XYZ file of C-alpha atoms in Angstrom:
484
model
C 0.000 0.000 0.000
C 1.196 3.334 -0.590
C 1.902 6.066 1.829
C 0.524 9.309 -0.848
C -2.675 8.853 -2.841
C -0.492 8.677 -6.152
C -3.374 6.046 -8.021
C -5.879 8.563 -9.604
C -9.236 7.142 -10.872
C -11.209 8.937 -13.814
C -14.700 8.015 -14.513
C -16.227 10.485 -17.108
C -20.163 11.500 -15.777
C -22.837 10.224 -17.421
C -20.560 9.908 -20.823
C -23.302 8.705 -23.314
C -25.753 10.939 -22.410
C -23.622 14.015 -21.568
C -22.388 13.819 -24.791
C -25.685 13.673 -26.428
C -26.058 16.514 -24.088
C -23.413 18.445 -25.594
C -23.523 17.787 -29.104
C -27.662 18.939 -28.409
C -28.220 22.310 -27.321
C -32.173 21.405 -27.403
C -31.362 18.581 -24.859
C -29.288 20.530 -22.270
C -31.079 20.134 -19.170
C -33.314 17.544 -20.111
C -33.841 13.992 -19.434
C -31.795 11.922 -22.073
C -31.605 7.913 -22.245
C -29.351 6.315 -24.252
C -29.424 2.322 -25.551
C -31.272 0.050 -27.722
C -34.357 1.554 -28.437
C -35.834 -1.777 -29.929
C -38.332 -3.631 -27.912
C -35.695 -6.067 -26.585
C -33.545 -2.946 -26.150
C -31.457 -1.961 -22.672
C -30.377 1.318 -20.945
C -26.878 2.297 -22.217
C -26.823 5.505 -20.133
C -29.488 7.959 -18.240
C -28.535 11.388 -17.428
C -29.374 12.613 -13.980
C -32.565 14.562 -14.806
C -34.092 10.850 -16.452
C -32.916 9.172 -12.970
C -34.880 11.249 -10.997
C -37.777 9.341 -12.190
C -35.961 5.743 -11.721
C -34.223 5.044 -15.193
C -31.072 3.479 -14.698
C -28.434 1.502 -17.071
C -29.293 -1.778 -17.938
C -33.257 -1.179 -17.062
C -35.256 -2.523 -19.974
C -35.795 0.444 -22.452
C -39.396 -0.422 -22.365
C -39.463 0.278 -18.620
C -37.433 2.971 -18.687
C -40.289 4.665 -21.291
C -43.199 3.683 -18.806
C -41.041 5.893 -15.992
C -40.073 8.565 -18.290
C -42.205 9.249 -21.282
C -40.854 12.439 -22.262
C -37.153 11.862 -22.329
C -34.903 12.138 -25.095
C -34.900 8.483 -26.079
C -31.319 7.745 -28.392
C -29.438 5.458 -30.302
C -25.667 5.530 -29.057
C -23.143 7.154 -31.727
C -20.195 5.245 -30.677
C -17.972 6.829 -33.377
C -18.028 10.401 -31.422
C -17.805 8.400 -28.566
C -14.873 6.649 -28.737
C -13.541 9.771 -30.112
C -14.116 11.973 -27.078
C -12.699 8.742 -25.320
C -9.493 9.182 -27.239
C -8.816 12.703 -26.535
C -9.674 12.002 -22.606
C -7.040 9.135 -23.035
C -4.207 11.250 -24.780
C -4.403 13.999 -21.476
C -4.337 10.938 -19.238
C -1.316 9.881 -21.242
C 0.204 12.898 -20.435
C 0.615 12.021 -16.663
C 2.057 8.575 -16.764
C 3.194 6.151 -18.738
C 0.703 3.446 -16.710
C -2.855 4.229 -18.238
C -5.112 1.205 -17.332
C -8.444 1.549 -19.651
C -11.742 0.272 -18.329
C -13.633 0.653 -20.812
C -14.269 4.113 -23.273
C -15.212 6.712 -19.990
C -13.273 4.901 -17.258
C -8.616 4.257 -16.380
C -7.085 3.780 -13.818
C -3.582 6.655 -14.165
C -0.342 5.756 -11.726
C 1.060 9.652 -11.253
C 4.031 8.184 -9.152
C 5.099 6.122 -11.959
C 4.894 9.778 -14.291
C 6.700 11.873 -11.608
C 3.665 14.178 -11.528
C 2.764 13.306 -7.882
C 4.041 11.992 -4.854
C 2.211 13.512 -1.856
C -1.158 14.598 -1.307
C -0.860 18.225 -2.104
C 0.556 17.422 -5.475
C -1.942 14.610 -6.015
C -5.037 17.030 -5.747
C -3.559 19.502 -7.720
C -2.554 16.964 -10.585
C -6.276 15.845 -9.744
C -7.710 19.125 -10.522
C -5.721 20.284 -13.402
C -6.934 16.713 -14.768
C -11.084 18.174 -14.378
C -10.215 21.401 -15.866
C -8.210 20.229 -19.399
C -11.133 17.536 -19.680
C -13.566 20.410 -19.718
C -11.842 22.699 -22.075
C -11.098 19.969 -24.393
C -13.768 17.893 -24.616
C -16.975 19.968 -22.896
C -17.520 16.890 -20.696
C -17.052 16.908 -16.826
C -15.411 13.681 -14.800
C -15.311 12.795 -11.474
C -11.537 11.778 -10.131
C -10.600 9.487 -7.112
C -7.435 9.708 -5.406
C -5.900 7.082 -2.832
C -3.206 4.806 -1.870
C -4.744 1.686 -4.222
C -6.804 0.891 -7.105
C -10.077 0.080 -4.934
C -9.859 3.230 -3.216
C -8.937 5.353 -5.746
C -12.277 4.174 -7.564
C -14.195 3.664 -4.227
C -13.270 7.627 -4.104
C -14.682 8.729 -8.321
C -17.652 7.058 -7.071
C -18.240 9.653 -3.980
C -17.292 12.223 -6.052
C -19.870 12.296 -8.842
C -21.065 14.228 -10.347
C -18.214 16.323 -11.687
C -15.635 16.432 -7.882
C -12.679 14.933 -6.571
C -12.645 13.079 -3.664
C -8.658 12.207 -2.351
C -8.784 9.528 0.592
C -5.725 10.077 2.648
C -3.505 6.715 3.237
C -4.414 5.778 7.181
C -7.965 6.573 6.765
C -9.108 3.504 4.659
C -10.844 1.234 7.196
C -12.783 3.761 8.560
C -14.070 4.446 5.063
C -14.914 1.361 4.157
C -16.190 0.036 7.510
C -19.798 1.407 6.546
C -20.082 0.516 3.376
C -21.594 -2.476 1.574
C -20.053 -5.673 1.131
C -21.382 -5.114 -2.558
C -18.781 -2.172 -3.135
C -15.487 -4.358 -2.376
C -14.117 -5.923 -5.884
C -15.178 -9.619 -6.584
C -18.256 -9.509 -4.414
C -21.004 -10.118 -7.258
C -24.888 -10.680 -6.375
C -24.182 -14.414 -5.366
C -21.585 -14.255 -2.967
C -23.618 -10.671 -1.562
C -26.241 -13.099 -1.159
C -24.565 -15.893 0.679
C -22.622 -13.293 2.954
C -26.269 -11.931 3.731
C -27.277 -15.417 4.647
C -24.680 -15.486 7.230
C -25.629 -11.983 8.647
C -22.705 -10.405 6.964
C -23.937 -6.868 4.768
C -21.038 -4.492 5.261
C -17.794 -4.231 4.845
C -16.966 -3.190 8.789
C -19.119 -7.495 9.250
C -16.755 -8.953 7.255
C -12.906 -7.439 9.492
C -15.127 -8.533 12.616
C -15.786 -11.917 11.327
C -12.042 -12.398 10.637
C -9.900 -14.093 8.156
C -10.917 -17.560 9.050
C -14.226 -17.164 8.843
C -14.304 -15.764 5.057
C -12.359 -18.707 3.900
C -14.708 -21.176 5.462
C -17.575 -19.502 3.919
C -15.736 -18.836 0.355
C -12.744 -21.024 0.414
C -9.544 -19.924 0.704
C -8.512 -17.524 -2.478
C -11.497 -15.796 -2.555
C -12.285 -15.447 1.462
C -8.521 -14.192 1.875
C -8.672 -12.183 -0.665
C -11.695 -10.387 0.583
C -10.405 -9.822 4.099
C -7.491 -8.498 2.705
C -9.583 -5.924 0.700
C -11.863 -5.212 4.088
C -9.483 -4.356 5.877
C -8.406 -1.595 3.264
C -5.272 -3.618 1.688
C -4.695 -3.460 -2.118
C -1.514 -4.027 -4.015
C -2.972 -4.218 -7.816
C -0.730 -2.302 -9.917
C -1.462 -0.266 -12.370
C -1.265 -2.051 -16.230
C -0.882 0.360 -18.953
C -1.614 -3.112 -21.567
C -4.523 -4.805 -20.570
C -4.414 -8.001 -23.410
C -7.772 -8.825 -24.912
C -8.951 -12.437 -24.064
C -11.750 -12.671 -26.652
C -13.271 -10.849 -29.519
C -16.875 -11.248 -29.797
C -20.341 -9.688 -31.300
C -23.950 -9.947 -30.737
C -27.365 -9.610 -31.232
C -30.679 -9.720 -29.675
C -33.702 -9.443 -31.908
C -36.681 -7.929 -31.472
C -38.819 -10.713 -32.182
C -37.785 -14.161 -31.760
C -36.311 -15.729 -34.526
C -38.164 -19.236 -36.461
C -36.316 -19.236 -39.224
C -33.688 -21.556 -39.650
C -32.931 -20.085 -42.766
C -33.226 -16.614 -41.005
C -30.651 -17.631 -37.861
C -27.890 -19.417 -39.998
C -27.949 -16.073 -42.272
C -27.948 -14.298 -38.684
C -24.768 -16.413 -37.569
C -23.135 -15.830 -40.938
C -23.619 -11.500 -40.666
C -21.730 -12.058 -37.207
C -19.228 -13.944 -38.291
C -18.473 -10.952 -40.370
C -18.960 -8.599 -37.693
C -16.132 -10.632 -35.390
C -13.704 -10.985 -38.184
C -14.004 -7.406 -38.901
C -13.260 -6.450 -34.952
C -10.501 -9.386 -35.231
C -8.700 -7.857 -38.076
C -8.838 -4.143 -36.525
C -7.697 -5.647 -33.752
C -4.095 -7.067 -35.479
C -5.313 -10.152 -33.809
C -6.105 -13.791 -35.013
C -8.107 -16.438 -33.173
C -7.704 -20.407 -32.946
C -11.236 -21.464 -31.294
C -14.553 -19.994 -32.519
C -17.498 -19.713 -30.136
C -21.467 -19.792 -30.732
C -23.667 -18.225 -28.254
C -27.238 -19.128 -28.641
C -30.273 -17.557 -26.351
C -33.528 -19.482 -26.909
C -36.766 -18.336 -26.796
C -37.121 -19.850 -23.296
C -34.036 -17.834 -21.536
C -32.097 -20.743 -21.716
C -28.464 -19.839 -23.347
C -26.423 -22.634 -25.123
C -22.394 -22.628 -25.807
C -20.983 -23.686 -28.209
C -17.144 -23.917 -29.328
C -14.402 -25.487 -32.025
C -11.126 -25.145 -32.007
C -9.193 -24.846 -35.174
C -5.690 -25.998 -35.926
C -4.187 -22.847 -35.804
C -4.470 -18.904 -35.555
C -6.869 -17.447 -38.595
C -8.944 -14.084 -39.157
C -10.398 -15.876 -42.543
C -14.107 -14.505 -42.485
C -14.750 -18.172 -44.431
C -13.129 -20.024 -42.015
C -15.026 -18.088 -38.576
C -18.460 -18.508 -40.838
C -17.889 -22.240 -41.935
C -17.145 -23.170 -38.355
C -20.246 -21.314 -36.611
C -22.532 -22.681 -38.904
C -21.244 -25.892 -37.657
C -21.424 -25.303 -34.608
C -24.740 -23.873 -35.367
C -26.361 -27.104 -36.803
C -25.281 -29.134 -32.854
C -28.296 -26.268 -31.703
C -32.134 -26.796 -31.438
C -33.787 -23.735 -32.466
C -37.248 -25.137 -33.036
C -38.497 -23.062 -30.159
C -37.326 -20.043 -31.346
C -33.930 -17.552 -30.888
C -33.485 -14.695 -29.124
C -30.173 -13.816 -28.996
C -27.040 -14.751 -31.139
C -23.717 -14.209 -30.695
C -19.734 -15.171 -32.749
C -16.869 -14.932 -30.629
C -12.948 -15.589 -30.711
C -11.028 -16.593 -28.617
C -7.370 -18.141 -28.613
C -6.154 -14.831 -29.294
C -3.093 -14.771 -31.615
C -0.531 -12.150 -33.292
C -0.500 -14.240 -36.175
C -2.294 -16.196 -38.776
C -1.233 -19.782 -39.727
C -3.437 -20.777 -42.769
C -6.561 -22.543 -42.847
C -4.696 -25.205 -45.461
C -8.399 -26.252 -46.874
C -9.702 -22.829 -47.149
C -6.697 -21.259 -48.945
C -6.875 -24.626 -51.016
C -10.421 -23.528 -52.240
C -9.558 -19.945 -52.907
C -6.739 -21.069 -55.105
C -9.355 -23.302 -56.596
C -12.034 -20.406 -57.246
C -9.125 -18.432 -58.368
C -8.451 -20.882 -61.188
C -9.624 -20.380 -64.802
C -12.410 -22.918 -66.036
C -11.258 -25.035 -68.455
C -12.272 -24.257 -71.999
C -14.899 -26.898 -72.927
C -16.413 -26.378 -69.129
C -17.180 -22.599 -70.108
C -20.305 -20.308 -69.311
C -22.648 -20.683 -71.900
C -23.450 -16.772 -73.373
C -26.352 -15.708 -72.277
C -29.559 -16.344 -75.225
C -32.890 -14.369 -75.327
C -34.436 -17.898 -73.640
C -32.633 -17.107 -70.562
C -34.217 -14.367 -68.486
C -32.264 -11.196 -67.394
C -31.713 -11.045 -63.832
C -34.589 -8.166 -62.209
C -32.573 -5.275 -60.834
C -33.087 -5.326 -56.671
C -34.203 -2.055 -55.814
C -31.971 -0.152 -53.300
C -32.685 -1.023 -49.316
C -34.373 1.988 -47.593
C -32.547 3.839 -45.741
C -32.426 4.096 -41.860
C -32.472 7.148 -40.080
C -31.843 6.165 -35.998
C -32.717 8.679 -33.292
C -30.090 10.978 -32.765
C -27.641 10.430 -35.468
C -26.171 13.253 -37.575
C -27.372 14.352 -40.717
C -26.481 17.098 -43.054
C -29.074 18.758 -45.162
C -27.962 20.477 -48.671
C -29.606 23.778 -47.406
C -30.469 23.279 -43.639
C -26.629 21.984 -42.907
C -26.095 19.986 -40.005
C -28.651 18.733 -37.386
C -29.874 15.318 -36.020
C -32.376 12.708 -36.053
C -35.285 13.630 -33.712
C -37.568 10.012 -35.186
C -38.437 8.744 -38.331
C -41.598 6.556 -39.473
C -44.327 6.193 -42.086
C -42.046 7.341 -44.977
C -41.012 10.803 -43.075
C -37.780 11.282 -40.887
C -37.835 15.135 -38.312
C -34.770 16.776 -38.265
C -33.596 19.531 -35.889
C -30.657 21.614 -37.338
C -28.268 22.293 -34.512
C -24.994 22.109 -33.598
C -22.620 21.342 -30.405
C -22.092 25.510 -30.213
C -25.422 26.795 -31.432
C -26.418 29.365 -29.440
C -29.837 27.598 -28.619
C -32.169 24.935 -29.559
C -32.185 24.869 -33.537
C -35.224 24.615 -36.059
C -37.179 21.402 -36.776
C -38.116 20.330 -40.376
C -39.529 16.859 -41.458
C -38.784 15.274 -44.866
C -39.078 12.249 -46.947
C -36.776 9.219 -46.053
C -35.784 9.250 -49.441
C -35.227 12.886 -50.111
C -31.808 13.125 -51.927
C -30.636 16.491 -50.531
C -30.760 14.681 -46.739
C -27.578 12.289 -46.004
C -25.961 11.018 -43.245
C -23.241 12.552 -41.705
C -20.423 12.001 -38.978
C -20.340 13.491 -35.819
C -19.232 17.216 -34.961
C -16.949 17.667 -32.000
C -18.228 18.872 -29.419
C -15.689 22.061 -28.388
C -15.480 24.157 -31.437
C -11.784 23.453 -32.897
C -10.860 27.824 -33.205
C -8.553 28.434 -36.218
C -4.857 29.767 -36.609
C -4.984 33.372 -37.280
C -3.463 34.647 -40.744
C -0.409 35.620 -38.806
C 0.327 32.259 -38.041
C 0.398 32.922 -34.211
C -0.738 29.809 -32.316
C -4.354 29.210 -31.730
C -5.795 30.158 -27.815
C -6.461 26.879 -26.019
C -10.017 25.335 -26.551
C -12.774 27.257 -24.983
C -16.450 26.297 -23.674
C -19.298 27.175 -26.331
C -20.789 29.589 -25.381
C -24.290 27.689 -25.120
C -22.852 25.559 -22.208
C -23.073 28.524 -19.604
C -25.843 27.983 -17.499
C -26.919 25.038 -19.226
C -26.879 22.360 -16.461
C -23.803 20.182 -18.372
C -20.681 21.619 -17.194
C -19.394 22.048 -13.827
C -22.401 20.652 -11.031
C -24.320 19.396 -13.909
C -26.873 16.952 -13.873
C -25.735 14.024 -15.633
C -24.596 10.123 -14.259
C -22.207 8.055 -15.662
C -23.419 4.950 -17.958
C-alpha cells in the first residue's frame, strides 16, 4: 500500500448521455436515455434529470419509457464516442506512462510512476488540473478518485460524482470502508452478496469482525482471503498500462424471436463478419470460434471449435459457426445470437483447406467447361431495388440547405430533423422530410468544443474554450448528468 494517494481514478459523468447533451443544445437540461431503443432494447446511459424518475443503465428500455415518457430516447453514436474517449485518453497519457483503460469513460492513471505526484498536495492539484483540461477539451465533466490503491482510488470517483474529486488520505481507509456495503469491495457479485447476507454479513466493517478464518470457510480460501485483505483496506494491484484482450466477440438480440432456420444461420453468418471485422482491426487472429445461442425460453447454449491454428479468414469463422450452429435446437425459437474468438493470436497460420479452395475459385475454367453466353431464352436477372434507408434517433445528418442537425424520429415514410450544432447558441429549427429525399444524407459526428482556427499571422491558436451555449446550461461544472 502506498503512503501518498499517487493512483488517480477517472470516470467520465454520465458519458453517453452528456455527450448527447453536448452535441444537443435542445437537450441541455433535459432527461436523455441512451441504448437500444428496440423492444428487446437496454439502458446504455441515463442522465441525472431521467434518474430522478428511476431510469437506470441496464433497465429494460421499455421500462425505462413507462417511468419517463418524455425523455430524449437515443441510439448511441459510438464513433463520437470513442472519439471523445481518445482525446480524454491522450491527457491521461500525459501524466504517466501506466494508463489502465476500463472501458471508453473509465482508467485507472499511476502519477508516481509519471513523476507528476508523490504527496497529497501534489496529487489534488494533478487531480484538478486533470477536471479542468477535460472540460476545455472535450466539454464533458469527470469525477476523479485519489488514494493509496486501485479500490480506493475508484471507491473515491464514485463519492465524487457528479463532476468532484474526492482524495482519501492513506491511514484513513478502514474507517471508510467500515460502513459501506459488502457489494462495493471488488469480486463480491450478487451471489456471494447473497450468501454473505445469509450469514448476517452486509457491510464491509461485518466482514474485518468476522475475521480471516471465517471468510475462507464460507468462500474457500482464495477468494475469502482475498476479501479480508480488501476489508481491511489492503490493495496491491498495480497499475497495467496493456490490458491483453482475451476474446473478440459480437452480438445480437432481436426484437422478435427468430423461427427461421434459414433466417438464424444467415444471422450467424452476418456475425461472423462482424467478429472478423473487430478481429482484423484488432491485429489479432483467433484459434477457437465460439457460438452463443439464447432461446426463446431464456435458456443460453455454448458452443465452441477449435481450429488448428491462428486465422482471421471470415470463411473459415463462418464455416465453423454454422457448424457449430447445426449441434443447436432452435425449433423453439432464438433470441439472442452471438460469434466470438477466442485463442487470441498475433499471427495467422493458414486454414490449409480454405486457402486450397480460394486457389481453386481463383483458377480459370477449363475451356470446354465454359459459361454458356447468355440467349434471349434465358431471363435477365430483375434489378433489386436499393434497401431503404435508416435514419436512428439521434444520429447526424447534413441537409444540402439546412446543414447539419440530427435525427429527432423517423416513421411512415417521413424522418424530423432539428438543425443544430454542439455551439449553437440555442435549440435549432425542426423540419420533417421524406426518407428518401436526396438532398438529406448522413453525416459524422461534430466535436463537441469548437476546434478555433490559426490566425493569418500564423500565431498559435488560444487553447479550446467552452461554447458559449454551455453557460448555465446544467452540463458543465455541477451538472446533472450520471455516468453509464
Amino acid at each position: 500500500m502506498r503512503a501518498a494517494p499517487t493512483i488517480l481514478h477517472l470516470d467520465m459523468d454520465a458519458f453517453f448521455a452528456a455527450a448527447e447533451q453536448a452535441a444537443k443544445p435542445s437537450l441541455r437540461g433535459k432527461p436523455v436515455v441512451v441504448g437500444g431503443l428496440g423492444p428487446r432494447g437496454v439502458v446504455s446511459t441515463a442522465s441525472y434529470e431521467a434518474r430522478r424518475f428511476g431510469v437506470h443503465s441496464a433497465m429494460p428500455m421499455a421500462q425505462a419509457r413507462r417511468l419517463c415518457p418524455n425523455a430524449a430516447y437515443l441510439v448511441p453514436r459510438f464513433t463520437l464516442y470513442r472519439e471523445v474517449s481518445n482525446q480524454v485518453m491522450e491527457l491521461l497519457g500525459r501524466l504517466s506512462p501506466l494508463v489502465e483503460p476500463l472501458s471508453l469513460d473509465e482508467a485507472f492513471v499511476d502519477l508516481e510512476a509519471g513523476g507528476v505526484a508523490d504527496d497529497t498536495t501534489s496529487a489534488r492539484c494533478v487531480g484538478e488540473q486533470l477536471r479542468r483540461d477535460i472540460l476545455v477539451v472535450t466539454g464533458l465533466s469527470g469525477s476523479v478518485g485519489l488514494a493509496g490503491s486501485k479500490m480506493l482510488a475508484k471507491i473515491g470517483s464514485e463519492r465524487a460524482k457528479p463532476d468532484g474529486l474526492v482524495l482519501i488520505e492513506p491511514g484513513t481507509e478502514r474507517e471508510l470502508l467500515a460502513p459501506l456495503s459488502v457489494r462495493t469491495l471488488p469480486g463480491v457479485g450478487p451471489a456471494t452478496g447473497e450468501h454473505l447476507r445469509r450469514a448476517g454479513m452486509t457491510t464491509v466493517s461485518h466482514l474485518t469482525e468476522a475475521g480471516e478464518g471465517e471468510l475462507v470457510r464460507l468462500l474457500g480460501k482464495a477468494h475469502g482471503g482475498s476479501l479480508y485483505r480488501m476489508a481491511v483496506g489492503y490493495d496491491d494491484r498495480p497499475v497495467v498500462a496493456e490490458r491483453d484482450a482475451k476474446s473478440v466477440s459480437v452480438e445480437d438480440t432481436f426484437d422478435v424471436d427468430l423461427h427461421d432456420r434459414l433466417r438464424v444461420k444467415s444471422e450467424v453468418g452476418r456475425l461472423a463478419d462482424r467478429c472478423v471485422q473487430r478481429l482484423r482491426a484488432a491485429g489479432r487472429s483467433g484459434r477457437t470460434v465460439v457460438l452463443k445461442v439464447r432461446r426463446y425460453d431464456f435458456s443460453t447454449l455454448t458452443r465452441s471449435e477449435t481450429l488448428r491454428g491462428p486465422t482471421d479468414d471470415p470463411s473459415v469463422v463462418r464455416e465453423a459457426a454454422s457448424r457449430l450452429l447445426e449441434a443447436v435446437d432452435t425449433t423453439g425459437g432464438v433470441r439472442l445470437l452471438g460469434v466470438g474468438v477466442t485463442g487470441l493470436a498475433d499471427f495467422t497460420q493458414e486454414d490449409l483447406f480454405a486457402q486450397a479452395a480460394a486457389e481453386r475459385a481463383a483458377e480459370p475454367e477449363p475451356e470446354g467447361e465454359a459459361a454458356l453466353p447468355s440467349t434471349d431464352e434465358t431471363p435477365a436477372e430483375e434489378p433489386q431495388p436499393p434497401a431503404p434507408r435508416r435514419w436512428p434517433a439521434g444520429h447526424d445528418v447534413r441537409h444540402s440547405a439546412y446543414g447539419a442537425g440530427w435525427v429527432q424520429g423517423s416513421g411512415v415514410g417521413r424522418v424530423t430533423v432539428r438543425f443544430e450544432e454542439p455551439w449553437s447558441a440555442g435549440p435549432g429549427r425542426v423540419r420533417t422530410f421524406g426518407v428518401d429525399d436526396p438532398d438529406l444524407e448522413p453525416s459524422e459526428p461534430l466535436p463537441l468544443v469548437r476546434v478555433v482556427e490559426a490566425e493569418p499571422d500564423d500565431q498559435p491558436s488560444p487553447p479550446a474554450s467552452r461554447p458559449k451555449s454551455r453557460s448555465g446550461d446544467g452540463v458543465g461544472a455541477g451538472a446533472e448528468t450520471s455516468r453509464p
